[in-house]
mmCIF file of C-alpha atoms in Angstrom:
data_model
loop_
_atom_site.group_PDB
_atom_site.id
_atom_site.type_symbol
_atom_site.label_atom_id
_atom_site.label_comp_id
_atom_site.label_asym_id
_atom_site.label_seq_id
_atom_site.Cartn_x
_atom_site.Cartn_y
_atom_site.Cartn_z
ATOM 1 C CA MET A 1 102.150 85.125 118.556
ATOM 2 C CA ASN A 2 106.588 84.346 117.940
ATOM 3 C CA LEU A 3 106.804 87.191 115.212
ATOM 4 C CA ASN A 4 110.131 88.934 115.631
ATOM 5 C CA ARG A 5 111.156 90.625 118.276
ATOM 6 C CA MET A 6 111.972 93.825 115.953
ATOM 7 C CA GLU A 7 108.405 93.918 114.526
ATOM 8 C CA GLN A 8 106.040 96.320 115.378
ATOM 9 C CA ARG A 9 101.697 95.365 114.512
ATOM 10 C CA ILE A 10 100.696 97.887 112.874
ATOM 11 C CA SER A 11 96.476 96.832 112.994
ATOM 12 C CA ALA A 12 93.854 97.925 110.585
ATOM 13 C CA GLU A 13 92.532 100.050 113.566
ATOM 14 C CA ASP A 14 96.040 101.914 113.686
ATOM 15 C CA ILE A 15 95.729 102.100 109.957
ATOM 16 C CA ALA A 16 92.222 103.997 110.111
ATOM 17 C CA ASN A 17 93.282 106.239 113.027
ATOM 18 C CA MET A 18 96.372 107.776 110.844
ATOM 19 C CA ASP A 19 96.385 110.816 109.197
ATOM 20 C CA LYS A 20 95.090 111.416 105.456
ATOM 21 C CA ARG A 21 98.072 112.153 103.868
ATOM 22 C CA TYR A 22 100.766 109.461 105.825
ATOM 23 C CA ARG A 23 98.274 106.670 105.701
ATOM 24 C CA VAL A 24 98.130 107.240 101.659
ATOM 25 C CA ASN A 25 101.814 107.235 101.693
ATOM 26 C CA PHE A 26 102.122 104.243 104.114
ATOM 27 C CA ILE A 27 99.601 102.064 101.848
ATOM 28 C CA ASN A 28 100.575 103.132 98.810
ATOM 29 C CA SER A 29 104.096 101.519 100.043
ATOM 30 C CA LEU A 30 103.028 98.236 101.191
ATOM 31 C CA PRO A 31 102.704 96.002 98.383
ATOM 32 C CA GLY A 32 106.224 96.467 97.288
ATOM 33 C CA PHE A 33 107.803 97.962 93.432
ATOM 34 C CA LYS A 34 105.222 98.662 90.959
ATOM 35 C CA SER A 35 105.367 99.338 87.313
ATOM 36 C CA ALA A 36 105.421 102.946 86.191
ATOM 37 C CA ASN A 37 103.197 104.009 83.010
ATOM 38 C CA LEU A 38 102.163 106.913 81.694
ATOM 39 C CA ILE A 39 98.171 106.092 79.983
ATOM 40 C CA GLY A 40 97.589 108.274 77.173
ATOM 41 C CA THR A 41 94.427 108.857 75.768
ATOM 42 C CA HIS A 42 91.922 111.518 74.279
ATOM 43 C CA ASN A 43 88.455 113.040 74.154
ATOM 44 C CA GLU A 44 86.017 113.531 71.896
ATOM 45 C CA VAL A 45 87.249 116.055 70.014
ATOM 46 C CA GLY A 46 91.117 114.841 70.000
ATOM 47 C CA HIS A 47 92.445 116.322 73.259
ATOM 48 C CA THR A 48 94.927 114.580 74.610
ATOM 49 C CA ASN A 49 95.340 113.534 78.062
ATOM 50 C CA LEU A 50 98.635 112.081 79.717
ATOM 51 C CA ALA A 51 98.415 110.619 83.255
ATOM 52 C CA VAL A 52 100.704 108.156 85.287
ATOM 53 C CA PHE A 53 100.014 104.633 86.975
ATOM 54 C CA SER A 54 101.625 102.707 89.092
ATOM 55 C CA SER A 55 98.547 100.071 89.294
ATOM 56 C CA VAL A 56 99.194 98.589 86.121
ATOM 57 C CA ILE A 57 99.069 94.869 86.124
ATOM 58 C CA HIS A 58 99.252 91.680 83.921
ATOM 59 C CA MET A 59 95.935 90.131 83.310
ATOM 60 C CA GLY A 60 96.966 87.401 80.807
ATOM 61 C CA SER A 61 99.085 86.429 77.808
ATOM 62 C CA ASN A 62 96.646 84.817 75.386
ATOM 63 C CA PRO A 63 95.206 87.464 74.085
ATOM 64 C CA ALA A 64 97.223 90.281 75.853
ATOM 65 C CA LEU A 65 95.728 91.961 78.654
ATOM 66 C CA PHE A 66 96.582 94.780 81.087
ATOM 67 C CA GLY A 67 94.673 96.257 83.835
ATOM 68 C CA PHE A 68 94.797 99.600 85.951
ATOM 69 C CA VAL A 69 93.160 100.919 89.119
ATOM 70 C CA THR A 70 91.066 103.998 88.859
ATOM 71 C CA ARG A 71 89.061 105.830 90.707
ATOM 72 C CA PRO A 72 86.520 107.798 87.932
ATOM 73 C CA THR A 73 85.062 110.585 90.608
ATOM 74 C CA VAL A 74 88.834 112.130 90.989
ATOM 75 C CA VAL A 75 91.905 113.267 89.281
ATOM 76 C CA PRO A 76 92.710 111.738 86.900
ATOM 77 C CA ARG A 77 89.370 110.884 85.743
ATOM 78 C CA HIS A 78 90.047 112.380 82.267
ATOM 79 C CA THR A 79 91.767 108.783 81.348
ATOM 80 C CA TYR A 80 88.515 106.912 82.314
ATOM 81 C CA GLN A 81 86.210 109.144 80.524
ATOM 82 C CA ASN A 82 88.425 109.266 77.761
ATOM 83 C CA ILE A 83 88.731 105.274 77.762
ATOM 84 C CA GLN A 84 85.052 105.034 77.757
ATOM 85 C CA THR A 85 84.500 107.746 74.624
ATOM 86 C CA THR A 86 87.270 106.372 72.277
ATOM 87 C CA GLY A 87 87.506 102.991 73.677
ATOM 88 C CA HIS A 88 91.856 103.132 73.294
ATOM 89 C CA PHE A 89 94.437 104.238 75.480
ATOM 90 C CA THR A 90 98.156 103.701 75.677
ATOM 91 C CA LEU A 91 100.850 102.172 78.038
ATOM 92 C CA ASN A 92 104.168 104.033 78.423
ATOM 93 C CA HIS A 93 107.010 103.166 80.532
ATOM 94 C CA ILE A 94 108.807 105.404 82.435
ATOM 95 C CA HIS A 95 112.448 106.027 82.245
ATOM 96 C CA PRO A 96 115.237 108.026 84.239
ATOM 97 C CA GLY A 97 115.428 110.517 81.589
ATOM 98 C CA ILE A 98 111.308 111.240 81.704
ATOM 99 C CA PHE A 99 110.137 110.201 85.133
ATOM 100 C CA LYS A 100 110.279 113.737 86.464
ATOM 101 C CA SER A 101 108.012 114.703 83.513
ATOM 102 C CA ALA A 102 106.305 111.761 84.371
ATOM 103 C CA HIS A 103 105.083 112.973 87.572
ATOM 104 C CA GLN A 104 104.453 116.240 86.855
ATOM 105 C CA SER A 105 101.688 114.657 84.895
ATOM 106 C CA SER A 106 99.947 113.938 88.135
ATOM 107 C CA ALA A 107 98.869 117.894 88.950
ATOM 108 C CA ARG A 108 95.323 118.370 88.793
ATOM 109 C CA TYR A 109 95.370 120.552 84.994
ATOM 110 C CA PRO A 110 92.188 122.136 83.586
ATOM 111 C CA ASP A 111 90.531 120.408 81.401
ATOM 112 C CA GLU A 112 91.973 122.893 78.162
ATOM 113 C CA ILE A 113 95.181 121.619 79.401
ATOM 114 C CA SER A 114 96.926 118.635 77.679
ATOM 115 C CA GLU A 115 100.078 117.365 80.135
ATOM 116 C CA PHE A 116 101.861 116.729 77.209
ATOM 117 C CA ASP A 117 102.172 120.226 76.639
ATOM 118 C CA ALA A 118 102.171 120.832 80.229
ATOM 119 C CA VAL A 119 105.230 119.087 80.823
ATOM 120 C CA GLY A 120 106.964 118.571 77.871
ATOM 121 C CA LEU A 121 106.223 115.427 76.547
ATOM 122 C CA THR A 122 105.302 114.491 72.807
ATOM 123 C CA PRO A 123 101.954 113.103 72.007
ATOM 124 C CA ILE A 124 102.430 110.741 68.250
ATOM 125 C CA TYR A 125 99.931 108.533 67.149
ATOM 126 C CA SER A 126 99.606 105.091 64.858
ATOM 127 C CA GLU A 127 96.533 104.498 62.402
ATOM 128 C CA LYS A 128 95.598 101.334 64.832
ATOM 129 C CA ILE A 129 95.264 103.562 68.101
ATOM 130 C CA LYS A 130 92.703 106.067 68.785
ATOM 131 C CA ALA A 131 94.934 107.762 71.499
ATOM 132 C CA PRO A 132 97.989 109.512 71.628
ATOM 133 C CA TYR A 133 101.469 107.273 72.388
ATOM 134 C CA VAL A 134 104.486 109.113 74.349
ATOM 135 C CA SER A 135 107.767 109.631 71.969
ATOM 136 C CA GLU A 136 110.073 109.168 74.731
ATOM 137 C CA SER A 137 109.140 106.164 76.367
ATOM 138 C CA SER A 138 111.207 102.921 75.165
ATOM 139 C CA ILE A 139 108.171 101.301 75.157
ATOM 140 C CA LYS A 140 104.590 101.910 74.360
ATOM 141 C CA ILE A 141 101.906 99.617 73.893
ATOM 142 C CA GLY A 142 98.540 100.507 72.362
ATOM 143 C CA LEU A 143 94.974 98.695 73.704
ATOM 144 C CA GLU A 144 91.672 98.976 73.539
ATOM 145 C CA LEU A 145 88.887 98.616 76.224
ATOM 146 C CA VAL A 146 87.436 95.121 76.717
ATOM 147 C CA GLU A 147 85.900 94.919 80.341
ATOM 148 C CA GLU A 148 85.760 96.956 83.194
ATOM 149 C CA HIS A 149 84.958 96.026 87.613
ATOM 150 C CA ASN A 150 83.482 97.749 89.723
ATOM 151 C CA ILE A 151 85.138 97.246 92.981
ATOM 152 C CA THR A 152 82.513 97.321 95.482
ATOM 153 C CA ALA A 153 85.060 98.036 98.565
ATOM 154 C CA ASN A 154 85.842 101.362 97.656
ATOM 155 C CA GLY A 155 84.405 102.772 94.565
ATOM 156 C CA THR A 156 87.486 102.139 92.529
ATOM 157 C CA ILE A 157 87.091 100.759 89.288
ATOM 158 C CA LEU A 158 89.655 97.765 87.367
ATOM 159 C CA VAL A 159 89.594 98.571 83.953
ATOM 160 C CA ILE A 160 90.768 95.961 81.267
ATOM 161 C CA GLY A 161 92.452 96.371 78.179
ATOM 162 C CA ARG A 162 93.547 94.015 75.202
ATOM 163 C CA VAL A 163 97.035 95.068 73.860
ATOM 164 C CA LEU A 164 96.203 95.887 69.941
ATOM 165 C CA GLU A 165 100.157 96.849 69.284
ATOM 166 C CA LEU A 166 103.222 97.542 70.545
ATOM 167 C CA PHE A 167 106.176 99.567 69.734
ATOM 168 C CA LEU A 168 110.204 99.200 71.277
ATOM 169 C CA ASN A 169 113.182 98.109 70.002
ATOM 170 C CA GLU A 170 114.311 95.266 68.959
ATOM 171 C CA ASP A 171 117.785 95.025 71.047
ATOM 172 C CA ILE A 172 115.557 94.560 73.839
ATOM 173 C CA ILE A 173 114.033 91.173 73.190
ATOM 174 C CA GLY A 174 115.799 88.155 74.463
ATOM 175 C CA GLY A 175 115.410 84.769 72.452
ATOM 176 C CA ASP A 176 113.105 83.586 74.445
ATOM 177 C CA GLY A 177 110.784 86.468 74.446
ATOM 178 C CA PHE A 178 111.915 87.952 77.400
ATOM 179 C CA LEU A 179 112.373 91.768 78.112
ATOM 180 C CA ASP A 180 115.549 93.611 78.913
ATOM 181 C CA LEU A 181 113.595 96.494 80.581
ATOM 182 C CA GLU A 182 117.115 97.454 82.397
ATOM 183 C CA LYS A 183 118.381 98.178 79.372
ATOM 184 C CA ALA A 184 115.509 99.967 78.318
ATOM 185 C CA GLU A 185 115.907 101.706 81.497
ATOM 186 C CA THR A 186 112.254 101.050 82.818
ATOM 187 C CA VAL A 187 111.578 102.364 86.076
ATOM 188 C CA CYS A 188 109.479 101.326 89.202
ATOM 189 C CA ILE A 189 107.557 103.347 91.995
ATOM 190 C CA SER A 190 107.362 102.923 95.013
ATOM 191 C CA GLY A 191 104.349 104.991 97.548
ATOM 192 C CA LEU A 192 103.022 107.695 95.849
ATOM 193 C CA ASP A 193 105.843 109.650 94.538
ATOM 194 C CA ALA A 194 109.579 107.692 94.974
ATOM 195 C CA TYR A 195 110.708 106.309 91.433
ATOM 196 C CA HIS A 196 113.571 104.142 91.193
ATOM 197 C CA LYS A 197 116.337 102.208 88.903
ATOM 198 C CA THR A 198 116.368 98.223 89.503
ATOM 199 C CA GLN A 199 119.479 96.017 89.172
ATOM 200 C CA LYS A 200 118.965 92.202 88.069
ATOM 201 C CA LEU A 201 120.352 89.668 90.796
ATOM 202 C CA ASP A 202 119.220 86.907 88.628
ATOM 203 C CA ARG A 203 117.036 85.124 86.049
ATOM 204 C CA LEU A 204 115.717 81.573 87.832
ATOM 205 C CA PRO A 205 114.968 78.787 85.588
ATOM 206 C CA TYR A 206 111.334 77.467 85.761
ATOM 207 C CA ALA A 207 110.584 75.816 88.961
ATOM 208 C CA LYS A 208 110.550 72.217 89.157
ATOM 209 C CA PRO A 209 109.586 70.168 92.582
ATOM 210 C CA MET B 1 102.890 107.078 61.139
ATOM 211 C CA ASN B 2 105.804 108.947 62.750
ATOM 212 C CA LEU B 3 107.143 106.670 65.981
ATOM 213 C CA ASN B 4 110.917 106.626 66.686
ATOM 214 C CA ARG B 5 112.754 104.309 63.485
ATOM 215 C CA MET B 6 114.513 101.769 65.766
ATOM 216 C CA GLU B 7 111.161 100.736 67.282
ATOM 217 C CA GLN B 8 109.837 97.710 66.136
ATOM 218 C CA ARG B 9 105.850 97.326 65.782
ATOM 219 C CA ILE B 10 104.222 94.659 66.727
ATOM 220 C CA SER B 11 100.710 93.809 66.849
ATOM 221 C CA ALA B 12 98.304 91.752 68.094
ATOM 222 C CA GLU B 13 98.189 88.770 65.282
ATOM 223 C CA ASP B 14 102.128 88.918 65.901
ATOM 224 C CA ILE B 15 101.553 88.189 69.625
ATOM 225 C CA ALA B 16 99.380 85.383 68.675
ATOM 226 C CA ASN B 17 101.377 83.651 66.436
ATOM 227 C CA MET B 18 104.269 83.348 68.831
ATOM 228 C CA ASP B 19 105.308 80.355 70.729
ATOM 229 C CA LYS B 20 103.436 79.681 73.274
ATOM 230 C CA ARG B 21 106.474 79.844 75.995
ATOM 231 C CA TYR B 22 108.189 83.087 73.855
ATOM 232 C CA ARG B 23 104.865 85.066 74.595
ATOM 233 C CA VAL B 24 104.610 84.062 77.993
ATOM 234 C CA ASN B 25 107.525 85.432 78.503
ATOM 235 C CA PHE B 26 107.381 88.280 76.580
ATOM 236 C CA ILE B 27 103.380 89.699 77.278
ATOM 237 C CA ASN B 28 104.400 89.107 81.431
ATOM 238 C CA SER B 29 107.598 91.802 80.588
ATOM 239 C CA LEU B 30 105.471 94.392 79.049
ATOM 240 C CA PRO B 31 104.063 96.141 82.366
ATOM 241 C CA GLY B 32 106.631 96.953 83.868
ATOM 242 C CA PHE B 33 108.718 95.823 86.894
ATOM 243 C CA LYS B 34 106.304 94.048 89.190
ATOM 244 C CA SER B 35 105.942 93.555 92.849
ATOM 245 C CA ALA B 36 106.715 90.509 94.417
ATOM 246 C CA ASN B 37 105.064 88.383 96.891
ATOM 247 C CA LEU B 38 104.796 85.542 98.412
ATOM 248 C CA ILE B 39 101.140 84.594 100.019
ATOM 249 C CA GLY B 40 100.542 81.808 102.720
ATOM 250 C CA THR B 41 97.471 80.099 102.659
ATOM 251 C CA HIS B 42 96.206 77.018 105.013
ATOM 252 C CA ASN B 43 93.576 74.746 103.862
ATOM 253 C CA GLU B 44 90.837 73.134 106.429
ATOM 254 C CA VAL B 45 93.225 71.014 108.472
ATOM 255 C CA GLY B 46 95.730 74.072 108.561
ATOM 256 C CA HIS B 47 98.308 72.399 105.814
ATOM 257 C CA THR B 48 99.792 75.382 104.729
ATOM 258 C CA ASN B 49 100.624 76.919 101.275
ATOM 259 C CA LEU B 50 103.120 79.440 100.043
ATOM 260 C CA ALA B 51 103.544 80.975 96.161
ATOM 261 C CA VAL B 52 104.847 83.932 94.267
ATOM 262 C CA PHE B 53 102.897 86.519 92.763
ATOM 263 C CA SER B 54 103.973 89.323 90.692
ATOM 264 C CA SER B 55 100.331 91.018 90.252
ATOM 265 C CA VAL B 56 99.543 92.343 93.754
ATOM 266 C CA ILE B 57 98.881 95.761 93.620
ATOM 267 C CA HIS B 58 96.990 98.762 95.587
ATOM 268 C CA MET B 59 93.660 99.314 95.814
ATOM 269 C CA GLY B 60 92.633 101.814 98.389
ATOM 270 C CA SER B 61 93.787 103.063 100.924
ATOM 271 C CA ASN B 62 90.839 103.801 103.076
ATOM 272 C CA PRO B 63 89.985 100.981 103.691
ATOM 273 C CA ALA B 64 93.491 99.607 103.000
ATOM 274 C CA LEU B 65 92.997 97.174 100.528
ATOM 275 C CA PHE B 66 95.419 95.058 98.180
ATOM 276 C CA GLY B 67 94.285 93.004 94.830
ATOM 277 C CA PHE B 68 95.844 90.426 92.857
ATOM 278 C CA VAL B 69 95.022 88.054 89.467
ATOM 279 C CA THR B 70 94.797 84.292 90.034
ATOM 280 C CA ARG B 71 93.776 81.691 87.506
ATOM 281 C CA PRO B 72 91.607 78.891 89.106
ATOM 282 C CA THR B 73 92.240 76.312 87.179
ATOM 283 C CA VAL B 74 96.534 76.046 87.032
ATOM 284 C CA VAL B 75 98.982 75.868 90.190
ATOM 285 C CA PRO B 76 99.165 78.139 91.899
ATOM 286 C CA ARG B 77 95.147 77.610 92.684
ATOM 287 C CA HIS B 78 95.704 76.541 96.190
ATOM 288 C CA THR B 79 96.013 79.781 97.395
ATOM 289 C CA TYR B 80 92.527 80.633 95.847
ATOM 290 C CA GLN B 81 91.071 77.544 97.295
ATOM 291 C CA ASN B 82 92.543 78.295 100.680
ATOM 292 C CA ILE B 83 91.363 81.675 100.492
ATOM 293 C CA GLN B 84 87.521 80.579 99.685
ATOM 294 C CA THR B 85 87.735 78.031 102.585
ATOM 295 C CA THR B 86 89.390 80.620 105.477
ATOM 296 C CA GLY B 87 88.575 83.798 104.484
ATOM 297 C CA HIS B 88 91.880 84.905 104.973
ATOM 298 C CA PHE B 89 95.546 85.563 103.412
ATOM 299 C CA THR B 90 99.406 86.765 103.907
ATOM 300 C CA LEU B 91 101.232 89.063 101.601
ATOM 301 C CA ASN B 92 104.937 88.538 102.437
ATOM 302 C CA HIS B 93 107.960 90.622 100.850
ATOM 303 C CA ILE B 94 110.526 89.159 99.217
ATOM 304 C CA HIS B 95 114.156 90.386 99.715
ATOM 305 C CA PRO B 96 117.457 88.879 97.884
ATOM 306 C CA GLY B 97 118.153 86.644 101.307
ATOM 307 C CA ILE B 98 115.329 84.547 100.201
ATOM 308 C CA PHE B 99 114.422 84.989 96.368
ATOM 309 C CA LYS B 100 115.331 82.034 95.433
ATOM 310 C CA SER B 101 113.215 80.040 97.586
ATOM 311 C CA ALA B 102 110.345 82.350 96.619
ATOM 312 C CA HIS B 103 110.607 81.327 92.919
ATOM 313 C CA GLN B 104 110.772 78.098 93.800
ATOM 314 C CA SER B 105 107.492 77.871 95.613
ATOM 315 C CA SER B 106 106.262 77.930 92.274
ATOM 316 C CA ALA B 107 107.141 74.518 91.389
ATOM 317 C CA ARG B 108 103.704 72.031 91.230
ATOM 318 C CA TYR B 109 104.164 70.413 94.755
ATOM 319 C CA PRO B 110 101.625 67.629 95.632
ATOM 320 C CA ASP B 111 98.707 68.503 97.921
ATOM 321 C CA GLU B 112 100.538 66.651 101.154
ATOM 322 C CA ILE B 113 103.876 68.907 100.620
ATOM 323 C CA SER B 114 104.177 72.519 102.058
ATOM 324 C CA GLU B 115 105.632 74.872 99.794
ATOM 325 C CA PHE B 116 107.188 76.111 103.307
ATOM 326 C CA ASP B 117 108.913 73.134 104.176
ATOM 327 C CA ALA B 118 109.578 72.138 100.259
ATOM 328 C CA VAL B 119 111.731 75.571 99.414
ATOM 329 C CA GLY B 120 113.001 76.048 103.747
ATOM 330 C CA LEU B 121 111.089 79.339 104.723
ATOM 331 C CA THR B 122 109.324 79.332 108.010
ATOM 332 C CA PRO B 123 105.239 79.453 108.789
ATOM 333 C CA ILE B 124 104.161 81.764 111.499
ATOM 334 C CA TYR B 125 100.714 82.574 113.211
ATOM 335 C CA SER B 126 100.229 85.871 114.957
ATOM 336 C CA GLU B 127 96.362 85.311 116.659
ATOM 337 C CA LYS B 128 93.727 87.522 114.239
ATOM 338 C CA ILE B 129 94.853 85.703 110.675
ATOM 339 C CA LYS B 130 93.921 82.138 109.782
ATOM 340 C CA ALA B 131 96.817 82.173 107.302
ATOM 341 C CA PRO B 132 100.577 81.236 107.724
ATOM 342 C CA TYR B 133 103.198 84.515 107.778
ATOM 343 C CA VAL B 134 106.808 83.823 106.121
ATOM 344 C CA SER B 135 109.040 84.780 109.188
ATOM 345 C CA GLU B 136 111.588 85.673 107.159
ATOM 346 C CA SER B 137 109.812 88.148 105.110
ATOM 347 C CA SER B 138 111.040 91.827 106.457
ATOM 348 C CA ILE B 139 107.231 93.092 105.688
ATOM 349 C CA LYS B 140 103.822 90.670 106.112
ATOM 350 C CA ILE B 141 100.614 91.385 105.495
ATOM 351 C CA GLY B 142 97.310 89.801 107.223
ATOM 352 C CA LEU B 143 93.982 90.219 105.002
ATOM 353 C CA GLU B 144 90.241 89.337 105.132
ATOM 354 C CA LEU B 145 88.886 88.376 101.476
ATOM 355 C CA VAL B 146 86.569 91.278 100.535
ATOM 356 C CA GLU B 147 85.946 90.805 96.754
ATOM 357 C CA GLU B 148 86.224 88.850 93.919
ATOM 358 C CA HIS B 149 86.027 89.138 90.526
ATOM 359 C CA ASN B 150 85.711 86.861 87.352
ATOM 360 C CA ILE B 151 87.412 88.168 84.387
ATOM 361 C CA THR B 152 85.565 87.502 81.441
ATOM 362 C CA ALA B 153 87.990 87.823 79.149
ATOM 363 C CA ASN B 154 90.371 85.154 79.835
ATOM 364 C CA GLY B 155 88.661 83.348 83.117
ATOM 365 C CA THR B 156 91.308 84.678 85.567
ATOM 366 C CA ILE B 157 90.467 85.824 89.343
ATOM 367 C CA LEU B 158 90.890 89.152 90.632
ATOM 368 C CA VAL B 159 91.216 89.017 94.440
ATOM 369 C CA ILE B 160 90.783 91.969 96.457
ATOM 370 C CA GLY B 161 91.572 91.412 100.664
ATOM 371 C CA ARG B 162 91.332 94.040 103.269
ATOM 372 C CA VAL B 163 94.328 94.395 105.441
ATOM 373 C CA LEU B 164 93.938 93.036 109.056
ATOM 374 C CA GLU B 165 97.107 93.838 110.585
ATOM 375 C CA LEU B 166 100.516 93.950 109.477
ATOM 376 C CA PHE B 167 104.200 93.976 110.980
ATOM 377 C CA LEU B 168 107.512 95.729 109.545
ATOM 378 C CA ASN B 169 110.645 97.068 111.433
ATOM 379 C CA GLU B 170 109.239 100.431 112.647
ATOM 380 C CA ASP B 171 113.181 102.017 110.948
ATOM 381 C CA ILE B 172 111.425 101.534 108.002
ATOM 382 C CA ILE B 173 108.796 104.261 108.383
ATOM 383 C CA GLY B 174 108.925 107.644 107.322
ATOM 384 C CA GLY B 175 107.804 110.839 109.672
ATOM 385 C CA ASP B 176 105.192 110.860 106.491
ATOM 386 C CA GLY B 177 104.194 107.281 106.474
ATOM 387 C CA PHE B 178 106.575 106.551 103.807
ATOM 388 C CA LEU B 179 108.000 103.274 104.239
ATOM 389 C CA ASP B 180 111.579 102.646 102.841
ATOM 390 C CA LEU B 181 111.408 99.526 100.624
ATOM 391 C CA GLU B 182 114.949 99.623 99.600
ATOM 392 C CA LYS B 183 116.215 99.496 103.117
ATOM 393 C CA ALA B 184 113.760 96.490 103.953
ATOM 394 C CA GLU B 185 115.537 95.122 100.716
ATOM 395 C CA THR B 186 112.448 94.028 98.995
ATOM 396 C CA VAL B 187 112.996 93.411 95.365
ATOM 397 C CA CYS B 188 110.465 93.175 92.004
ATOM 398 C CA ILE B 189 109.759 91.232 89.493
ATOM 399 C CA SER B 190 110.535 90.977 85.649
ATOM 400 C CA GLY B 191 108.677 89.147 83.050
ATOM 401 C CA LEU B 192 107.561 85.450 85.081
ATOM 402 C CA ASP B 193 111.531 84.857 86.682
ATOM 403 C CA ALA B 194 113.688 87.697 86.712
ATOM 404 C CA TYR B 195 114.246 89.374 90.351
ATOM 405 C CA HIS B 196 115.504 92.788 90.538
ATOM 406 C CA LYS B 197 117.038 95.208 93.726
ATOM 407 C CA THR B 198 116.482 98.920 92.995
ATOM 408 C CA GLN B 199 118.414 102.373 93.838
ATOM 409 C CA LYS B 200 115.624 105.383 93.868
ATOM 410 C CA LEU B 201 116.096 107.823 92.021
ATOM 411 C CA ASP B 202 114.229 110.191 93.898
ATOM 412 C CA ARG B 203 110.829 110.998 95.442
ATOM 413 C CA LEU B 204 108.858 113.775 94.067
ATOM 414 C CA PRO B 205 106.836 116.615 95.620
ATOM 415 C CA TYR B 206 102.757 116.864 95.158
ATOM 416 C CA ALA B 207 102.737 117.932 91.506
ATOM 417 C CA LYS B 208 100.689 121.030 91.143
ATOM 418 C CA PRO B 209 100.089 122.660 87.629
#
């Protein structure tokens, strides 16, 4: 072993022996900074639901596919149930003006309470998507469910959606399609509960040997 | 439709009609800021491989599981092939001192060239993991393959690994297990090729109704 002397080794056994809350904070910090999205849905009678997720990833560009991970047996289980019901959901970027409201949506509200009302965000609808967008979000994406995968190792589910439409301000779109997420003031998440703004180091050219 | 007037609507048809390179930039920007990790592997004769990924996500804390998405038929296919061979891989955080080298690892080097050598990063091994760590990374995680899912919608693969060990400096670990990724200088990615440092807005308490 020739790892840097300053570094501590933490084993799988150490992780298993951690206090539950400590472990959740620790392991959630490990992948690095994560995307910050509010997922909007509604149920069979149109009651709206909103929940913050840090597991949304790009899965493909043509067709445009995004995935996220959810645990169906715990909060925010309504998100998953509603997507099963309607086949639709929305992704809505979080900015500094709404990150506290966004985080508050992770509280365990009763079924009859909409997180939109509880946290003070505004649901709006397009004609295309059977799920509410967050009016205050600078980037809003409407998707249809296309695929699910049950993760055997821990009972979570990977939910994959295809983009049907999206809304954003044109002035963040670069000439080559790149979006200036700093202009949109999109934030990111570390761990379970830390929100960060960003500062661009550089955009790098397509790498060639 | 009552979306903000400033916003442009972009439909699935608009996306399908985009120029390929434009679409890749655009859709890769949409999920928000993404984690930035170098994945280290080696093949059956120990030739090392290194590739940058922005799709690593937390999938569970007990056991500690992380997933990433790869496309087996294109670069960086060696990562996937090597994980099939050895059952192991490493995740290594990227900081401002190595982000240009990290990005360069995405170039299509011939089989016999190690990206470590080509981009000037240093492979190091622990006794536990049959894959190289990146010496220069401030957070290094060693995993074993536990599960794969073939994504029907576009032929990509979700690869899931379980943490066997990790290395980091103790001084970034908070009293409650939260890691100070800004102290570790971990960066994040937007789109395909933009690297960002972060500035914490706040850590928020556990949300209650």
